[in-house]
C-alpha cells in the first residue's frame, strides 16, 4: 500500500464524515424550504445554538450528557417553532427576497445573543462519543479514522434511516410533500398548512441542532461556527433546494471534495473548490442535481 | 347520508371582493344553495366565478384578496373567518379550477392526502373503494404518479379526493376544462351520481352552460361580479337572453355549445355589421 493511496483513503473517509454532517444540516434546510419556500440563511446559526444549548446544559448545568442532548434538541425545536409562529408566518405572501433578508438578520441576532450569553471565546464540548479510533483494513495496511468522525457518521446514518422510514410510512410525509407541491391545493384537501409550516421549522431546527452538537464535539464551538452555513448553502443548491436525497448526496459530495482539496491543493483553498463545484453544477443543471423546482432568482 | 332538503346549506349575501386592496371583482353578489341540489353558476371569462368559490372556501387571503362586505353562511354559521382546512373538515370541499392534483405524488398518495379532511370526525375511515367504484380507471393507476395521468384521469382524481373527504357541499370549478366531449359527458354523469347517491349538494361553476344546466336544478348567471339572471333550469332554458348568449340556440345549424363560442359569434357579428 503506497502512502499516497493511504492518504487518499484516509482523507476520503474523513471528508465523507464531515459530508454526513453537511447532509444532516442540509436536511434541516431542505425540510423548511420544501414546506415554506423560505431560504433559511441562518441554518449555520441553528447548528450553533444547538451546540451552545448542549454546552450550557452539560458543561455548565452539569446535566448528564444524554439528558443535555435531549433537552438541547427540545430547546432548539422550540426556538424553531417560535420563530415560525411569530415571525415567518407573518411574512407569508412577502417576496422571497425579503424573507431571505429576514433570515440573514436572524443569523446576526442569534450570534449576538450567543455572545451575550457565552461570550465570543471558543469552547470545547464535553466528550460523549467513545474515543477509540477506527482502523479500516485496506489490503496490507489500515486506514485510520478518528473516533468522533466515525461515530458522527454512524449517528447521522441512523438519523437518516429514521427520517426515510418515517417519511415513507407516515401520513405527515405526504402532507409535507403536498404542501410543497401546491399550498392552496393542500388547504383544499383539509391539510392544516400552517401546522405543516410549524412542524417543518421545528424539525429543521432540531436536525440542525443535532448536527451542531456533533460538529461541536469534533472541532469545538464558537460564536463564529455558523459560518459553516456558507458551505451548506452550496450543499443544498448543488443537491437541489427541495430534495432530501439531494441534500444527502450534495453533503457527502461537498464534504469529500473539500477534504480532497485540502489534501492536494491545501486547506486554505477548500472553499474555492466548493464554489467551483457550485458554478459547474449550476451551469449544467440549473435546478441542482435532484431539484424539481426553479431556484428563485435572488 | 341523507340531507333534509329544503334547507339552505350555503347562503352568500351581498359579498364584495377586492384583490390587492385595489381591484374590485365581486360587487354585491348573492346566491344560495339548497341542501341536496346542484346549482350552476355560469358566466363569461373573468366574470368572477372562481373568485366567488374562493371567497366561500376562504382561499382569497392566499392571493391578496379579501372580502370587504357581505356575509357567507354554511349550514347557518358565518364562515368568513374559518380557516380553509377547517372548512374542509367541516364538510365544505372545493375542487379547484385546473384540477390541482399533487403531480409528484402517486394516485394513492393524493387520496391519502385528502384523508386529512376527515380529521376530527366521528367515523374517520377513508373509503378508497368507493372512489375506485366511481372511477375504475384510477384503480388501475393507483401506484402511478399523478402528474402522468391524462387530463380526464386527473379530473377524476380531483373528484376522487372530494369523495374521500365525504363533504356535504362541493364547490366545483369547471370540471369540463380541457376535456374531450366524451369525457365531459362521463364526468357529468358521475357528478350527477355523486349528488343522487350521496346526497351531496354541489355548486357548479361552468363555461359549458348546456352541460351544466343538464345536471343542475337551479342556475345563476353572473356578469362583472354580480348575478344578472337566476332561476330554475326550466326557466333559464326558456329565457331568450340565456338561450342566445349561453346556450346558443338559434345560432347556426347545430347551435353553440359554450359561451366561448358565443363570444366568438358575437365578435363575428360585430365584424359583419
Ligand atoms: N389573485 C388575483 N389578483 C388580482 N386579480 C385577480 C386575481 N384573481 C382573479 N383576478 C381578477 O378577477 C377577475 C375575475 O377572475 P375569476 O378568476 O374569478 O374569473 P372567472 O369567472 O373564474 O373566469 P374564468 O371563466 O376565466 O375562469 C378577473 O378580472 C381576474 O383578472
Ligand atoms: Mg375561473
Coordinates of C-alpha atoms and ligand atoms in Angstrom, one line a residue:
Chain A
X1 CA 0.0 0.0 0.0
X2 CA 1.6 3.2 -1.1
X3 CA 1.4 6.2 1.3
X4 CA -0.2 8.3 -1.4
X5 CA -3.1 5.9 -1.7
X6 CA -3.4 5.6 2.1
X7 CA -3.6 9.4 2.3
X8 CA -6.3 9.4 -0.3
X9 CA -8.4 6.8 1.6
X10 CA -8.0 8.5 5.0
X11 CA -8.8 11.9 3.6
X12 CA -11.8 10.4 1.8
X13 CA -13.1 8.8 4.9
X14 CA -12.7 12.0 6.9
X15 CA -14.3 14.0 4.1
X16 CA -17.3 11.7 3.9
X17 CA -17.8 12.0 7.7
X18 CA -17.8 15.8 7.5
X19 CA -20.0 15.4 4.5
X20 CA -22.5 13.4 6.5
X21 CA -22.8 16.3 8.9
X22 CA -23.3 18.7 6.0
X23 CA -26.0 16.3 4.8
X24 CA -27.8 16.3 8.1
X25 CA -27.8 20.0 8.4
X26 CA -28.8 20.2 4.7
X27 CA -31.9 18.1 5.6
X28 CA -32.7 20.7 8.2
X29 CA -32.6 23.4 5.5
X30 CA -34.5 21.4 2.9
X31 CA -37.4 20.5 5.2
X32 CA -38.0 24.1 5.8
X33 CA -37.5 25.1 2.2
X34 CA -39.8 22.3 0.9
X35 CA -42.7 23.3 3.1
X36 CA -42.4 27.1 3.1
X37 CA -40.1 28.0 0.2
X38 CA -38.1 30.0 2.7
X39 CA -34.3 30.1 2.1
X40 CA -33.0 29.8 5.6
X41 CA -29.7 31.6 5.6
X42 CA -29.5 31.2 9.4
X43 CA -29.1 27.4 9.1
X44 CA -25.5 27.5 10.4
X45 CA -26.6 29.6 13.4
X46 CA -29.3 27.0 14.2
X47 CA -26.4 24.5 14.4
X48 CA -24.6 26.9 16.7
X49 CA -27.5 27.4 19.1
X50 CA -27.9 23.6 19.4
X51 CA -24.3 23.2 20.3
X52 CA -24.4 26.1 22.8
X53 CA -27.6 24.7 24.4
X54 CA -25.8 21.4 24.8
X55 CA -22.7 23.2 26.2
X56 CA -24.8 25.2 28.7
X57 CA -26.7 22.1 29.9
X58 CA -23.9 19.6 30.0
X59 CA -20.8 21.7 30.9
X60 CA -22.4 24.5 32.9
X61 CA -25.5 23.0 34.4
X62 CA -23.7 19.6 34.7
X63 CA -26.5 17.5 33.5
X64 CA -25.7 14.0 32.2
X65 CA -24.8 14.1 28.5
X66 CA -27.8 12.2 27.3
X67 CA -30.2 14.5 29.2
X68 CA -28.4 17.5 28.0
X69 CA -28.6 16.3 24.4
X70 CA -32.3 15.7 24.6
X71 CA -33.1 19.0 26.3
X72 CA -30.9 20.9 23.9
X73 CA -32.7 19.4 20.9
X74 CA -36.1 20.2 22.5
X75 CA -34.9 23.8 23.2
X76 CA -33.7 24.2 19.6
X77 CA -37.1 22.8 18.3
X78 CA -38.9 25.3 20.5
X79 CA -36.9 28.2 19.1
X80 CA -37.7 27.0 15.5
X81 CA -41.4 26.7 16.3
X82 CA -41.4 30.0 18.0
X83 CA -39.7 31.8 15.1
X84 CA -42.1 30.3 12.6
X85 CA -45.2 31.2 14.6
X86 CA -44.2 34.8 15.4
X87 CA -42.0 35.9 12.5
X88 CA -42.2 33.7 9.4
X89 CA -45.9 33.1 9.5
X90 CA -46.5 36.8 9.4
X91 CA -44.3 37.1 6.3
X92 CA -46.3 34.7 4.2
X93 CA -47.0 36.3 0.9
X94 CA -44.0 38.6 1.2
X95 CA -41.4 38.3 -1.6
X96 CA -38.8 35.6 -1.3
X97 CA -36.0 38.1 -1.2
X98 CA -37.4 40.0 1.8
X99 CA -37.9 36.8 3.8
X100 CA -34.4 35.8 2.9
X101 CA -33.1 39.1 4.2
X102 CA -35.0 38.4 7.5
X103 CA -33.2 35.1 7.9
X104 CA -29.8 37.0 7.4
X105 CA -30.8 39.4 10.1
X106 CA -31.9 36.5 12.3
X107 CA -28.4 34.9 11.9
X108 CA -26.7 38.0 13.3
X109 CA -29.2 38.3 16.1
X110 CA -28.5 34.6 17.1
X111 CA -24.8 35.2 17.0
X112 CA -25.2 38.3 19.2
X113 CA -27.4 36.5 21.7
X114 CA -24.9 33.7 22.0
X115 CA -22.1 36.1 22.5
X116 CA -24.1 37.8 25.3
X117 CA -24.8 34.5 27.0
X118 CA -21.5 32.7 26.4
X119 CA -19.0 35.4 25.1
X120 CA -17.2 35.0 21.8
X121 CA -14.5 32.7 23.1
X122 CA -14.2 29.3 21.5
X123 CA -15.0 26.4 23.9
X124 CA -14.9 22.7 23.7
X125 CA -17.8 20.4 24.3
X126 CA -17.8 17.6 26.9
X127 CA -16.9 14.4 25.1
X128 CA -19.8 11.9 24.8
X129 CA -18.5 9.8 21.9
X130 CA -16.2 6.8 22.6
X131 CA -12.6 7.7 21.8
X132 CA -11.3 4.5 20.3
X133 CA -10.4 5.3 16.7
X134 CA -11.5 3.2 13.8
X135 CA -9.0 1.2 11.6
X136 CA -10.4 0.3 8.3
X137 CA -8.5 -2.7 6.8
X138 CA -7.1 -1.9 3.4
X139 CA -5.0 -4.7 1.9
X140 CA -1.8 -5.0 4.0
X141 CA -2.3 -1.6 5.7
X142 CA -5.0 0.0 7.8
X143 CA -6.7 3.4 7.2
X144 CA -7.1 5.5 10.3
X145 CA -10.4 7.2 11.1
X146 CA -10.8 9.4 14.1
X147 CA -13.4 8.2 16.6
X148 CA -15.5 11.3 16.6
X149 CA -15.7 11.4 12.8
X150 CA -16.6 7.7 12.6
X151 CA -19.2 7.9 15.3
X152 CA -20.9 11.0 13.9
X153 CA -21.1 9.3 10.6
X154 CA -22.8 6.3 12.2
X155 CA -25.2 8.6 14.2
X156 CA -26.1 10.6 11.1
X157 CA -26.7 7.4 9.1
X158 CA -29.1 6.3 11.9
X159 CA -31.0 9.6 11.9
X160 CA -31.3 9.5 8.1
X161 CA -32.6 6.0 8.1
X162 CA -35.2 7.1 10.7
X163 CA -36.1 10.1 8.5
X164 CA -36.6 8.0 5.4
X165 CA -38.7 5.4 7.2
X166 CA -40.9 8.0 8.8
X167 CA -41.5 9.9 5.6
X168 CA -42.3 6.8 3.7
X169 CA -44.8 5.3 6.1
X170 CA -46.3 8.3 7.9
X171 CA -49.1 10.4 6.5
X172 CA -47.4 13.5 7.7
X173 CA -44.7 12.9 5.0
X174 CA -47.5 13.1 2.4
X175 CA -48.8 16.3 4.0
X176 CA -45.4 17.9 3.7
X177 CA -44.9 16.9 0.1
X178 CA -48.5 18.0 -0.8
X179 CA -47.8 21.4 0.8
X180 CA -44.5 21.6 -1.0
X181 CA -46.2 21.0 -4.3
X182 CA -49.2 23.3 -4.0
X183 CA -50.2 25.2 -0.9
X184 CA -53.7 26.1 -2.0
X185 CA -54.5 22.6 -3.1
X186 CA -53.1 21.3 0.2
X187 CA -55.6 23.5 2.1
X188 CA -58.3 22.4 -0.3
X189 CA -58.0 18.7 0.8
X190 CA -58.0 19.6 4.5
X191 CA -54.3 19.8 5.3
X192 CA -53.5 22.2 8.1
X193 CA -50.9 24.2 6.1
X194 CA -49.7 26.5 9.0
X195 CA -49.4 23.3 11.1
X196 CA -47.1 21.8 8.4
X197 CA -45.0 25.0 8.5
X198 CA -44.6 24.8 12.2
X199 CA -43.7 21.2 12.0
X200 CA -41.1 21.8 9.3
X201 CA -39.4 24.6 11.3
X202 CA -39.3 22.5 14.5
X203 CA -37.9 19.5 12.6
X204 CA -35.4 21.7 10.7
X205 CA -34.2 23.3 13.9
X206 CA -33.8 20.0 15.7
X207 CA -31.9 18.5 12.8
X208 CA -29.6 21.4 12.5
X209 CA -29.0 21.4 16.3
X210 CA -28.2 17.7 16.2
X211 CA -25.6 18.4 13.5
X212 CA -24.3 21.3 15.6
X213 CA -23.7 19.1 18.6
X214 CA -21.8 16.6 16.5
X215 CA -19.7 19.3 14.8
X216 CA -19.0 20.9 18.1
X217 CA -17.9 17.7 19.7
X218 CA -15.4 17.2 16.8
X219 CA -14.0 20.7 16.4
X220 CA -15.2 22.7 19.3
X221 CA -17.7 25.6 19.3
X222 CA -17.5 29.3 18.9
X223 CA -19.9 32.1 18.1
X224 CA -18.5 32.1 14.5
X225 CA -19.2 28.4 13.8
X226 CA -22.3 29.4 11.9
X227 CA -20.1 30.4 9.1
X228 CA -20.2 26.8 8.0
X229 CA -23.6 27.8 6.7
X230 CA -21.9 29.1 3.6
X231 CA -20.7 25.7 2.6
X232 CA -24.2 24.4 3.5
X233 CA -25.9 26.8 1.1
X234 CA -23.6 25.3 -1.6
X235 CA -24.6 21.8 -0.5
X236 CA -28.3 22.4 -0.8
X237 CA -28.0 24.3 -4.0
X238 CA -25.9 21.6 -5.5
X239 CA -28.4 19.0 -4.3
X240 CA -31.5 21.0 -5.5
X241 CA -33.1 23.0 -2.7
X242 CA -36.2 20.9 -2.3
X243 CA -34.7 17.4 -2.4
X244 CA -33.9 15.4 0.7
X245 CA -31.9 12.9 -1.4
X246 CA -30.2 15.9 -2.9
X247 CA -29.1 17.2 0.5
X248 CA -27.7 13.7 1.3
X249 CA -25.7 13.3 -1.9
X250 CA -24.7 17.0 -2.0
X251 CA -23.5 16.9 1.6
X252 CA -21.3 13.8 1.1
X253 CA -20.0 15.1 -2.2
X254 CA -19.0 18.6 -0.9
X255 CA -17.5 17.1 2.3
X256 CA -15.4 14.7 0.2
X257 CA -14.4 17.4 -2.3
X258 CA -13.3 19.8 0.5
X259 CA -11.2 17.1 2.0
X260 CA -9.6 16.3 -1.3
X261 CA -8.9 20.0 -1.9
X262 CA -7.2 20.3 1.4
X263 CA -5.1 17.2 0.7
X264 CA -4.0 18.1 -2.8
X265 CA -4.2 21.9 -3.0
X266 CA -4.1 22.9 0.6
X267 CA -6.7 23.5 3.3
X268 CA -7.0 27.2 2.7
X269 CA -8.3 26.5 -0.8
X270 CA -11.1 24.1 0.1
X271 CA -13.8 26.8 -0.1
X272 CA -12.6 27.7 -3.5
X273 CA -13.2 24.1 -4.6
X274 CA -16.6 24.2 -3.1
X275 CA -17.6 27.3 -5.1
X276 CA -16.1 25.9 -8.3
X277 CA -18.4 22.9 -7.9
X278 CA -21.3 25.1 -7.3
X279 CA -20.7 27.0 -10.5
X280 CA -20.2 23.8 -12.5
X281 CA -23.4 22.3 -11.2
X282 CA -25.5 25.4 -11.8
X283 CA -24.2 25.6 -15.4
X284 CA -25.0 22.0 -16.2
X285 CA -28.2 21.6 -14.0
X286 CA -29.7 24.9 -13.0
X287 CA -32.2 23.1 -10.7
X288 CA -29.4 21.3 -8.8
X289 CA -28.8 17.6 -9.1
X290 CA -32.1 16.5 -7.7
X291 CA -34.2 19.6 -7.6
X292 CA -37.6 19.8 -9.2
X293 CA -38.4 23.5 -9.0
X294 CA -36.8 26.6 -10.2
X295 CA -34.4 28.0 -7.7
X296 CA -35.7 31.6 -7.1
X297 CA -33.6 34.2 -8.6
X298 CA -32.4 36.4 -5.7
Chain B
X1 CA -76.1 10.3 4.2
X2 CA -79.5 12.0 3.7
X3 CA -79.7 15.7 4.0
X4 CA -83.0 17.3 4.8
X5 CA -84.0 19.0 1.5
X6 CA -85.5 22.5 1.5
X7 CA -82.8 23.7 3.9
X8 CA -80.3 26.2 2.7
X9 CA -76.8 24.8 3.0
X10 CA -74.9 27.8 1.6
X11 CA -76.0 31.4 1.6
X12 CA -73.9 34.1 0.1
X13 CA -75.2 37.6 0.8
X14 CA -74.1 40.7 -1.0
X15 CA -70.4 40.0 -0.9
X16 CA -67.8 42.3 -2.3
X17 CA -64.3 41.1 -3.0
X18 CA -61.2 43.2 -3.7
X19 CA -57.7 42.0 -4.8
X20 CA -54.6 43.9 -3.8
X21 CA -56.7 46.5 -2.0
X22 CA -57.5 47.9 -5.4
X23 CA -59.2 45.6 -7.9
X24 CA -62.8 45.0 -7.1
X25 CA -64.0 41.8 -8.6
X26 CA -67.3 40.9 -6.8
X27 CA -69.9 43.7 -6.4
X28 CA -72.7 42.7 -4.2
X29 CA -73.1 39.1 -5.2
X30 CA -75.7 36.9 -3.6
X31 CA -76.7 33.3 -4.2
X32 CA -77.9 30.3 -2.2
X33 CA -77.7 26.5 -2.5
X34 CA -80.5 24.3 -1.1
X35 CA -79.4 21.1 0.5
X36 CA -79.3 18.2 -1.9
X37 CA -79.3 20.3 -5.0
X38 CA -77.0 21.0 -7.9
X39 CA -76.7 24.7 -8.5
X40 CA -75.0 26.0 -11.6
X41 CA -73.1 29.3 -11.6
X42 CA -72.4 30.5 -15.2
X43 CA -70.7 33.4 -16.7
X44 CA -68.1 34.6 -19.1
X45 CA -64.3 34.6 -18.6
X46 CA -63.3 37.0 -15.8
X47 CA -66.9 37.4 -14.5
X48 CA -65.7 36.3 -11.1
X49 CA -66.9 32.7 -10.8
X50 CA -63.6 31.4 -9.4
X51 CA -63.3 34.3 -7.1
X52 CA -66.8 33.5 -5.7
X53 CA -65.8 30.0 -4.9
X54 CA -62.5 31.0 -3.3
X55 CA -64.4 33.5 -1.2
X56 CA -66.6 30.7 0.1
X57 CA -63.6 28.3 0.8
X58 CA -61.7 31.2 2.3
X59 CA -58.7 30.9 -0.1
X60 CA -58.6 34.6 -1.0
X61 CA -56.2 35.5 1.7
X62 CA -53.6 33.4 0.0
X63 CA -53.6 35.6 -3.1
X64 CA -54.0 39.1 -1.5
X65 CA -57.7 39.1 -2.0
X66 CA -60.3 40.0 0.7
X67 CA -64.0 40.0 1.3
X68 CA -64.8 43.6 2.1
X69 CA -68.6 43.4 2.6
X70 CA -71.4 40.9 2.9
X71 CA -71.8 37.5 4.6
X72 CA -71.3 33.8 3.8
X73 CA -73.2 31.2 5.8
X74 CA -72.6 27.4 5.6
X75 CA -75.3 25.5 7.4
X76 CA -76.3 28.7 9.1
X77 CA -72.9 29.6 10.5
X78 CA -70.9 32.6 9.4
X79 CA -67.7 31.1 7.9
X80 CA -65.8 34.2 6.8
X81 CA -63.1 33.8 9.3
X82 CA -62.9 30.0 9.4
X83 CA -59.5 28.6 8.2
X84 CA -59.7 26.9 4.8
X85 CA -58.7 23.5 6.2
X86 CA -61.2 23.8 9.0
X87 CA -64.0 24.4 6.4
X88 CA -62.9 21.2 4.5
X89 CA -63.0 19.2 7.8
X90 CA -66.5 20.7 8.4
X91 CA -67.8 19.3 5.1
X92 CA -67.2 22.1 2.5
X93 CA -64.9 20.8 -0.2
X94 CA -63.6 22.9 -3.1
X95 CA -62.5 21.1 -6.2
X96 CA -60.4 23.9 -7.7
X97 CA -60.1 25.1 -11.2
X98 CA -57.4 23.3 -13.2
X99 CA -57.7 20.1 -11.0
X100 CA -54.7 20.9 -8.8
X101 CA -53.8 17.3 -8.1
X102 CA -50.4 16.9 -6.5
X103 CA -48.3 16.0 -9.5
X104 CA -45.3 14.2 -7.9
X105 CA -47.4 12.1 -5.6
X106 CA -49.0 8.8 -6.6
X107 CA -52.7 8.4 -7.1
X108 CA -53.0 6.7 -3.8
X109 CA -51.0 9.4 -2.0
X110 CA -53.2 12.0 -3.5
X111 CA -56.2 10.2 -2.0
X112 CA -54.4 9.7 1.3
X113 CA -53.7 13.5 1.4
X114 CA -57.4 14.0 1.3
X115 CA -58.0 11.9 4.4
X116 CA -56.8 15.0 6.3
X117 CA -60.3 16.3 5.6
X118 CA -61.7 13.6 7.9
X119 CA -59.7 14.8 10.9
X120 CA -61.8 15.3 13.9
X121 CA -64.8 13.4 12.6
X122 CA -66.5 10.5 14.5
X123 CA -66.3 8.0 11.7
X124 CA -63.0 8.9 10.1
X125 CA -62.4 5.8 8.0
X126 CA -61.5 6.7 4.4
X127 CA -63.5 4.8 1.8
X128 CA -61.0 4.3 -1.0
X129 CA -63.1 1.5 -2.6
X130 CA -66.0 3.9 -3.1
X131 CA -63.6 6.2 -5.1
X132 CA -62.5 3.3 -7.3
X133 CA -66.1 2.2 -7.8
X134 CA -66.9 5.6 -9.3
X135 CA -63.6 5.8 -11.2
X136 CA -62.4 2.3 -12.1
X137 CA -59.6 3.8 -14.2
X138 CA -58.0 5.3 -11.1
X139 CA -57.8 1.8 -9.6
X140 CA -55.6 0.6 -12.4
X141 CA -53.3 3.6 -11.9
X142 CA -53.2 3.6 -8.1
X143 CA -49.4 3.5 -7.8
X144 CA -48.8 5.7 -10.8
X145 CA -47.5 9.3 -10.5
X146 CA -50.5 11.6 -10.7
X147 CA -48.7 14.1 -12.9
X148 CA -48.5 11.5 -15.7
X149 CA -52.3 10.9 -15.7
X150 CA -54.3 12.1 -18.7
X151 CA -56.4 15.3 -18.2
X152 CA -59.5 13.3 -17.7
X153 CA -58.0 11.0 -15.2
X154 CA -56.6 14.0 -13.3
X155 CA -60.1 15.4 -13.1
X156 CA -61.3 12.0 -11.8
X157 CA -58.6 12.1 -9.2
X158 CA -59.7 15.6 -8.2
X159 CA -63.2 14.4 -7.7
X160 CA -62.0 11.2 -6.0
X161 CA -60.2 13.4 -3.4
X162 CA -63.6 15.1 -2.8
X163 CA -65.3 11.7 -2.3
X164 CA -62.7 10.7 0.3
X165 CA -63.5 13.8 2.2
X166 CA -67.2 12.9 2.4
X167 CA -68.4 16.6 2.1
X168 CA -71.9 17.9 2.5
X169 CA -71.2 20.6 -0.2
X170 CA -68.8 20.5 -3.1
X171 CA -67.7 23.7 -4.9
X172 CA -66.7 22.5 -8.3
X173 CA -64.8 24.8 -10.6
X174 CA -65.0 24.0 -14.3
X175 CA -64.8 20.2 -14.3
X176 CA -65.0 20.2 -18.1
X177 CA -61.9 22.3 -18.6
X178 CA -59.8 20.9 -21.4
X179 CA -61.6 17.6 -21.7
X180 CA -63.0 16.0 -24.8
X181 CA -66.8 16.0 -25.3
X182 CA -67.0 12.2 -24.5
X183 CA -65.1 12.7 -21.2
X184 CA -67.1 15.7 -20.3
X185 CA -70.3 13.6 -20.6
X186 CA -68.7 10.9 -18.5
X187 CA -67.6 13.4 -15.8
X188 CA -71.0 15.0 -15.6
X189 CA -72.8 11.6 -15.4
X190 CA -70.6 10.9 -12.3
X191 CA -71.3 14.4 -10.9
X192 CA -75.0 13.7 -11.1
X193 CA -74.5 10.2 -9.5
X194 CA -72.5 11.7 -6.6
X195 CA -75.3 14.1 -6.0
X196 CA -78.0 11.5 -6.2
X197 CA -76.3 8.6 -4.4
X198 CA -74.6 10.5 -1.6
X199 CA -76.9 13.5 -1.2
X200 CA -74.1 15.9 -1.7
X201 CA -75.0 19.5 -2.6
X202 CA -73.0 20.9 -5.4
X203 CA -72.3 24.5 -6.5
X204 CA -71.1 24.0 -10.1
X205 CA -69.1 26.7 -12.0
X206 CA -69.0 26.0 -15.7
X207 CA -68.3 27.6 -19.1
X208 CA -70.1 24.7 -20.7
X209 CA -73.6 26.1 -19.9
X210 CA -75.6 23.5 -21.7
X211 CA -73.9 20.7 -19.9
X212 CA -74.1 22.4 -16.5
X213 CA -77.8 23.1 -16.9
X214 CA -78.4 19.5 -18.0
X215 CA -77.5 18.3 -14.5
X216 CA -78.5 21.3 -12.3
X217 CA -81.7 22.1 -10.5
X218 CA -81.1 25.8 -10.4
X219 CA -78.9 28.3 -12.1
X220 CA -77.3 31.7 -11.6
X221 CA -75.7 33.7 -14.4
X222 CA -73.1 36.4 -13.4
X223 CA -71.5 39.2 -15.2
X224 CA -68.9 41.6 -13.8
X225 CA -69.1 40.4 -10.3
X226 CA -72.9 40.4 -9.9
X227 CA -75.7 37.9 -10.5
X228 CA -77.7 39.1 -13.6
X229 CA -80.2 36.3 -14.1
X230 CA -81.2 33.4 -11.9
X231 CA -84.0 30.8 -11.9
X232 CA -84.8 27.1 -12.2
X233 CA -83.2 25.3 -15.1
X234 CA -86.5 25.2 -16.9
X235 CA -86.9 29.0 -16.6
X236 CA -83.4 29.7 -17.7
X237 CA -83.7 27.3 -20.7
X238 CA -86.8 29.3 -21.7
X239 CA -85.2 32.7 -21.3
X240 CA -84.4 34.5 -24.6
X241 CA -81.1 36.1 -23.5
X242 CA -79.9 32.9 -21.9
X243 CA -80.7 30.9 -25.0
X244 CA -79.0 33.4 -27.2
X245 CA -75.9 34.1 -25.2
X246 CA -75.3 31.0 -23.2
X247 CA -76.9 28.1 -24.9
X248 CA -76.5 29.5 -28.4
X249 CA -80.0 28.3 -29.5
X250 CA -81.0 29.6 -32.9
X251 CA -77.4 30.3 -34.0
X252 CA -76.2 28.3 -36.9
X253 CA -77.4 24.8 -37.6
X254 CA -76.1 22.9 -34.6
X255 CA -76.3 25.6 -32.0
X256 CA -73.3 26.8 -29.9
X257 CA -72.0 24.6 -27.2
X258 CA -70.5 27.1 -24.8
X259 CA -70.1 30.7 -24.1
X260 CA -66.7 30.8 -25.6
X261 CA -68.4 30.0 -28.9
X262 CA -71.0 32.7 -28.2
X263 CA -68.3 35.3 -27.7
X264 CA -66.7 34.2 -30.9
X265 CA -70.1 34.5 -32.6
X266 CA -70.7 38.0 -31.1
X267 CA -67.3 39.1 -32.4
X268 CA -68.1 37.8 -35.8
X269 CA -71.4 39.6 -35.7
X270 CA -69.7 42.8 -34.9
X271 CA -67.3 42.4 -37.7
X272 CA -70.1 41.8 -40.2
X273 CA -72.4 44.6 -39.2
Ligands
LIG1 N1 -55.2 36.8 -7.5 C1 -55.7 37.8 -8.2 N2 -55.2 39.1 -8.2 C2 -55.8 40.1 -8.9 N3 -56.8 39.9 -9.7 C3 -57.4 38.7 -9.8 C4 -56.9 37.6 -9.1 N4 -57.6 36.5 -9.4 C5 -58.5 36.9 -10.3 N5 -58.4 38.2 -10.6 C6 -59.2 39.0 -11.5 O1 -60.6 38.9 -11.1 C7 -61.4 38.8 -12.2 C8 -62.3 37.6 -12.0 O2 -61.5 36.4 -12.0 P1 -62.1 35.0 -11.8 O3 -60.9 34.0 -11.9 O4 -62.9 35.0 -10.6 O5 -63.0 34.8 -13.1 P2 -63.8 33.5 -13.6 O6 -65.2 33.9 -13.8 O7 -63.5 32.4 -12.8 O8 -63.1 33.4 -15.1 P3 -62.8 32.1 -15.9 O9 -64.0 31.6 -16.5 O10 -61.8 32.6 -17.0 O11 -62.1 31.1 -15.0 C9 -60.5 38.8 -13.4 O12 -60.6 40.0 -14.0 C10 -59.2 38.5 -12.9 O13 -58.2 39.1 -13.6
LIG2 MG1 -62.4 30.6 -13.2

